[in-house]
Coordinates of C-alpha atoms in Angstrom, one line a residue:
M629 CA -65.1 -59.8 65.1
E630 CA -68.7 -59.9 63.9
K631 CA -68.8 -56.1 63.8
L632 CA -66.4 -56.2 60.9
V633 CA -69.2 -57.1 58.5
K634 CA -70.9 -53.8 59.3
K635 CA -70.1 -50.3 58.0
P636 CA -67.7 -48.6 58.2
F637 CA -65.5 -51.7 59.1
S638 CA -66.7 -53.8 56.1
L639 CA -65.0 -51.5 53.6
V640 CA -61.6 -52.3 55.2
L641 CA -62.2 -56.0 55.3
A642 CA -63.2 -56.3 51.7
Y643 CA -61.8 -53.2 50.1
P644 CA -63.1 -51.5 47.8
R645 CA -66.4 -53.4 47.3
P646 CA -67.7 -55.1 50.4
D647 CA -69.9 -58.1 49.7
E648 CA -71.8 -60.1 52.3
A649 CA -70.5 -63.5 51.2
V650 CA -66.9 -62.2 50.9
L651 CA -67.1 -60.6 54.4
R652 CA -68.4 -63.7 56.0
D653 CA -65.6 -65.8 54.4
R654 CA -62.9 -63.4 55.6
I655 CA -64.3 -63.4 59.1
R656 CA -64.0 -67.2 58.9
Q657 CA -60.3 -66.9 57.7
L658 CA -59.4 -64.5 60.5
K659 CA -60.9 -66.8 63.1
E660 CA -59.0 -69.8 61.6
L661 CA -55.8 -67.8 61.9
G662 CA -56.5 -67.1 65.6
I663 CA -57.2 -63.4 65.2
S664 CA -59.2 -62.1 68.1
H665 CA -59.7 -58.4 67.1
V666 CA -58.5 -55.8 64.7
E667 CA -57.0 -52.4 65.6
F668 CA -57.7 -49.4 63.4
C669 CA -54.5 -47.4 63.7
G670 CA -51.9 -46.1 61.3
R671 CA -51.2 -43.1 59.1
K672 CA -53.2 -44.2 56.1
S673 CA -57.0 -44.1 56.0
I674 CA -59.9 -45.8 54.4
G675 CA -63.0 -43.7 54.9
K676 CA -62.8 -42.6 58.5
L677 CA -60.7 -45.6 59.6
N678 CA -57.0 -45.6 60.1
V679 CA -54.9 -48.4 58.6
L680 CA -51.2 -49.2 58.5
G681 CA -51.1 -49.4 54.7
K682 CA -53.1 -49.5 51.5
G683 CA -51.6 -50.7 48.2
H684 CA -52.6 -52.2 44.9
V685 CA -52.9 -55.7 46.3
G686 CA -54.1 -55.3 49.9
V687 CA -54.8 -53.4 53.0
V688 CA -52.5 -53.7 56.1
L689 CA -54.0 -53.6 59.5
A690 CA -52.8 -54.1 63.1
A691 CA -54.5 -56.9 65.0
K692 CA -54.1 -59.1 68.0
T693 CA -54.2 -62.9 68.3
E694 CA -56.1 -64.9 70.9
S695 CA -52.8 -65.2 72.8
G696 CA -52.5 -61.4 72.9
L697 CA -49.7 -61.1 70.4
K698 CA -49.8 -57.9 68.3
V699 CA -49.5 -58.7 64.6
A700 CA -49.9 -57.1 61.2
L701 CA -52.5 -58.4 58.8
K702 CA -52.4 -58.0 55.0
I703 CA -55.9 -58.5 53.6
R704 CA -56.3 -59.0 49.9
R705 CA -58.3 -56.3 48.0
V706 CA -61.3 -57.8 46.2
D707 CA -60.1 -56.1 43.0
A708 CA -56.5 -57.2 43.3
D709 CA -54.6 -58.5 40.2
R710 CA -54.2 -61.9 41.8
E711 CA -56.6 -64.5 43.1
N712 CA -54.8 -65.1 46.4
L713 CA -51.8 -64.1 48.5
G714 CA -50.1 -67.4 48.4
H715 CA -47.1 -66.3 46.2
E716 CA -46.4 -63.3 48.4
A717 CA -46.5 -65.5 51.5
E718 CA -44.0 -67.9 49.9
M719 CA -41.7 -65.0 48.9
L720 CA -41.8 -63.7 52.5
K721 CA -41.0 -67.1 53.9
L722 CA -38.0 -67.3 51.6
A723 CA -36.8 -63.9 52.7
N724 CA -37.3 -65.0 56.3
S725 CA -34.9 -67.9 55.6
V726 CA -32.0 -65.3 55.5
G727 CA -33.3 -63.1 58.3
V728 CA -35.0 -60.6 56.1
G729 CA -38.6 -59.2 56.3
P730 CA -41.3 -59.3 58.9
K731 CA -41.7 -62.9 60.2
L732 CA -44.4 -64.8 58.4
L733 CA -46.7 -66.3 61.1
A734 CA -49.5 -67.8 59.1
H735 CA -51.6 -67.2 56.0
T736 CA -54.7 -68.2 54.1
G737 CA -55.6 -67.3 50.5
D738 CA -56.8 -63.8 51.5
V739 CA -54.9 -63.0 54.6
I740 CA -51.2 -62.9 55.7
V741 CA -50.4 -62.7 59.4
M742 CA -46.9 -61.4 60.1
E743 CA -44.8 -59.8 62.7
F744 CA -45.8 -56.3 63.6
I745 CA -42.9 -53.9 63.1
E746 CA -42.9 -50.6 65.0
G747 CA -40.8 -48.1 63.2
Q748 CA -40.5 -45.1 60.9
H749 CA -40.1 -45.2 57.2
L750 CA -36.4 -44.6 56.2
P751 CA -36.9 -41.1 54.8
E752 CA -38.9 -40.1 57.9
W753 CA -36.2 -41.5 60.2
L754 CA -33.4 -39.7 58.3
S755 CA -35.5 -36.4 58.6
T756 CA -35.2 -36.6 62.4
G757 CA -31.5 -36.0 62.2
P758 CA -30.0 -39.2 63.6
D759 CA -26.3 -39.4 64.5
K760 CA -24.0 -40.2 61.6
D761 CA -22.9 -43.4 63.3
H762 CA -26.5 -44.6 63.5
V763 CA -27.1 -43.8 59.9
V764 CA -23.9 -45.7 58.8
E765 CA -24.9 -48.7 60.9
V766 CA -28.5 -48.7 59.5
L767 CA -27.4 -48.3 55.9
R768 CA -24.7 -50.9 56.2
E769 CA -27.1 -53.5 57.7
L770 CA -29.8 -52.6 55.1
F771 CA -27.3 -53.2 52.3
E772 CA -26.2 -56.4 53.8
K773 CA -29.8 -57.6 53.9
C774 CA -30.3 -56.7 50.3
W775 CA -27.2 -58.6 49.4
K776 CA -28.6 -61.7 51.3
L777 CA -31.7 -61.5 49.1
D778 CA -29.5 -61.3 46.0
Q779 CA -27.6 -64.4 47.2
I780 CA -30.8 -66.5 47.3
G781 CA -32.1 -65.2 44.0
L782 CA -35.1 -63.3 45.5
D783 CA -35.7 -59.9 44.0
H784 CA -37.9 -57.6 46.1
G785 CA -38.9 -55.6 43.0
E786 CA -39.5 -52.2 44.5
L787 CA -36.3 -51.1 46.1
S788 CA -35.5 -48.5 43.4
R789 CA -38.3 -46.5 45.0
A790 CA -38.0 -47.8 48.5
H791 CA -39.5 -44.9 50.5
S792 CA -42.3 -47.1 51.9
H793 CA -40.5 -50.4 51.8
V794 CA -37.9 -49.9 54.6
L795 CA -38.8 -49.3 58.2
V796 CA -36.3 -48.4 60.8
E797 CA -37.1 -50.2 64.1
P798 CA -35.8 -49.0 67.4
R799 CA -33.7 -51.7 69.2
G800 CA -33.1 -50.1 72.6
P801 CA -32.1 -46.5 73.4
S802 CA -29.4 -46.1 70.9
A803 CA -29.7 -48.9 68.3
F804 CA -31.8 -49.3 65.2
E805 CA -32.6 -52.1 62.7
P806 CA -33.6 -51.6 59.1
R807 CA -36.5 -53.8 58.1
L808 CA -37.6 -54.6 54.6
V809 CA -41.3 -55.0 54.1
D810 CA -43.9 -55.6 51.4
F811 CA -43.0 -58.5 49.2
E812 CA -46.0 -58.4 47.0
S813 CA -43.8 -57.7 43.9
A814 CA -41.1 -60.1 44.9
S815 CA -40.0 -62.9 42.5
T816 CA -37.4 -65.6 42.0
R817 CA -37.9 -65.6 38.2
R818 CA -35.9 -62.5 37.4
R819 CA -32.3 -61.5 38.1
P820 CA -32.1 -60.0 41.6
S821 CA -31.1 -56.3 41.8
N822 CA -31.9 -55.6 45.5
F823 CA -28.5 -54.3 46.4
T824 CA -27.8 -52.1 43.4
S825 CA -31.4 -50.7 43.5
I826 CA -31.3 -49.7 47.2
C827 CA -27.7 -48.3 46.9
Q828 CA -28.6 -46.1 44.0
Y829 CA -31.8 -45.0 45.7
V830 CA -29.9 -44.0 48.9
F831 CA -26.8 -42.4 47.4
I832 CA -27.9 -41.2 43.9
G833 CA -31.6 -41.1 43.7
G834 CA -34.5 -40.0 45.9
L835 CA -32.9 -40.3 49.3
S836 CA -29.5 -38.7 48.5
G837 CA -30.5 -35.2 49.6
L838 CA -31.5 -36.4 53.1
V839 CA -28.4 -38.6 53.4
A840 CA -26.1 -35.6 52.3
R841 CA -27.3 -33.6 55.4
I842 CA -25.8 -36.3 57.7
M843 CA -22.8 -37.8 55.9
S844 CA -20.7 -37.2 52.7
L845 CA -22.1 -38.8 49.6
P846 CA -19.7 -41.1 47.7
D847 CA -18.1 -40.0 44.4
R848 CA -20.7 -40.8 41.8
E849 CA -18.4 -42.3 39.2
D850 CA -16.5 -44.4 41.8
L851 CA -19.9 -45.7 43.1
I852 CA -21.2 -46.6 39.7
R853 CA -17.9 -48.4 38.8
A854 CA -18.1 -50.4 42.0
L855 CA -21.8 -51.2 41.4
R856 CA -21.0 -52.5 37.9
A857 CA -18.4 -54.8 39.3
Y858 CA -20.9 -56.0 41.9
K859 CA -23.6 -56.6 39.3
A860 CA -21.2 -58.9 37.4
Q861 CA -20.3 -61.1 40.3
M862 CA -22.5 -60.3 43.4
G863 CA -19.8 -61.7 45.7
R864 CA -18.7 -60.6 49.2
E865 CA -15.6 -58.9 47.9
E866 CA -17.6 -56.8 45.4
L867 CA -20.1 -56.0 48.1
D868 CA -17.4 -54.7 50.4
R869 CA -15.9 -52.6 47.6
V870 CA -19.3 -50.8 47.3
L871 CA -19.6 -50.4 51.0
E872 CA -16.1 -48.9 51.1
A873 CA -16.9 -46.5 48.3
C874 CA -20.0 -45.4 50.2
G875 CA -18.0 -44.8 53.4
L876 CA -19.9 -47.6 55.3
I877 CA -16.8 -49.6 56.1
K878 CA -13.2 -48.7 56.4
H879 CA -10.5 -49.5 53.8
I880 CA -10.4 -53.3 53.0

């Protein structure tokens, strides 16, 4: 762990401006959280080091705890637009209460420790040409999870451009689970629009071309009509009407 205060590792721990005092404090926080070592892997990079993710608020790394559990760490950027990650941790905890998001394991002001999710981003997974039945199952479960967030008044905030916010995790040889990640923009202070945002993204917006290669797209006007009805009530019946319009459930 002490090697993290040295280059090139220090840049990842206190991105983008490493400072001796900040580095030492973050090493302390990692030790308090039971982190034994960090793994530099992933498709993003900072300098010559690979990381799982890099955003406006933090850097996401793989790590292991003292017990050997592989976890994901979100470490706050020193130039982030917030003083700590407390709000994001609370939003993730709330999402966890309805079975959504990576499980929150622990957190400090600058570090969130959460479940490590092994999977492909939704567009990447769709590009592999999965079976239609698998796509239907994944999309139906994804929409159900977004509805659950709507029901508790938690808005993810970034699902209208969800290319990097949904991972598809293998659950055995022929099963997959969609996982919503990255709750840094989540809020309970605005009207939730998780389900309408993700549905439009998948069937009307940026993902519709990939989806159309695998299954028929719903009639645009029928879908918009069903989404308007859902937006007014957000009930189970309205949800099922949208799922039916999308071909994700049979006639109800």
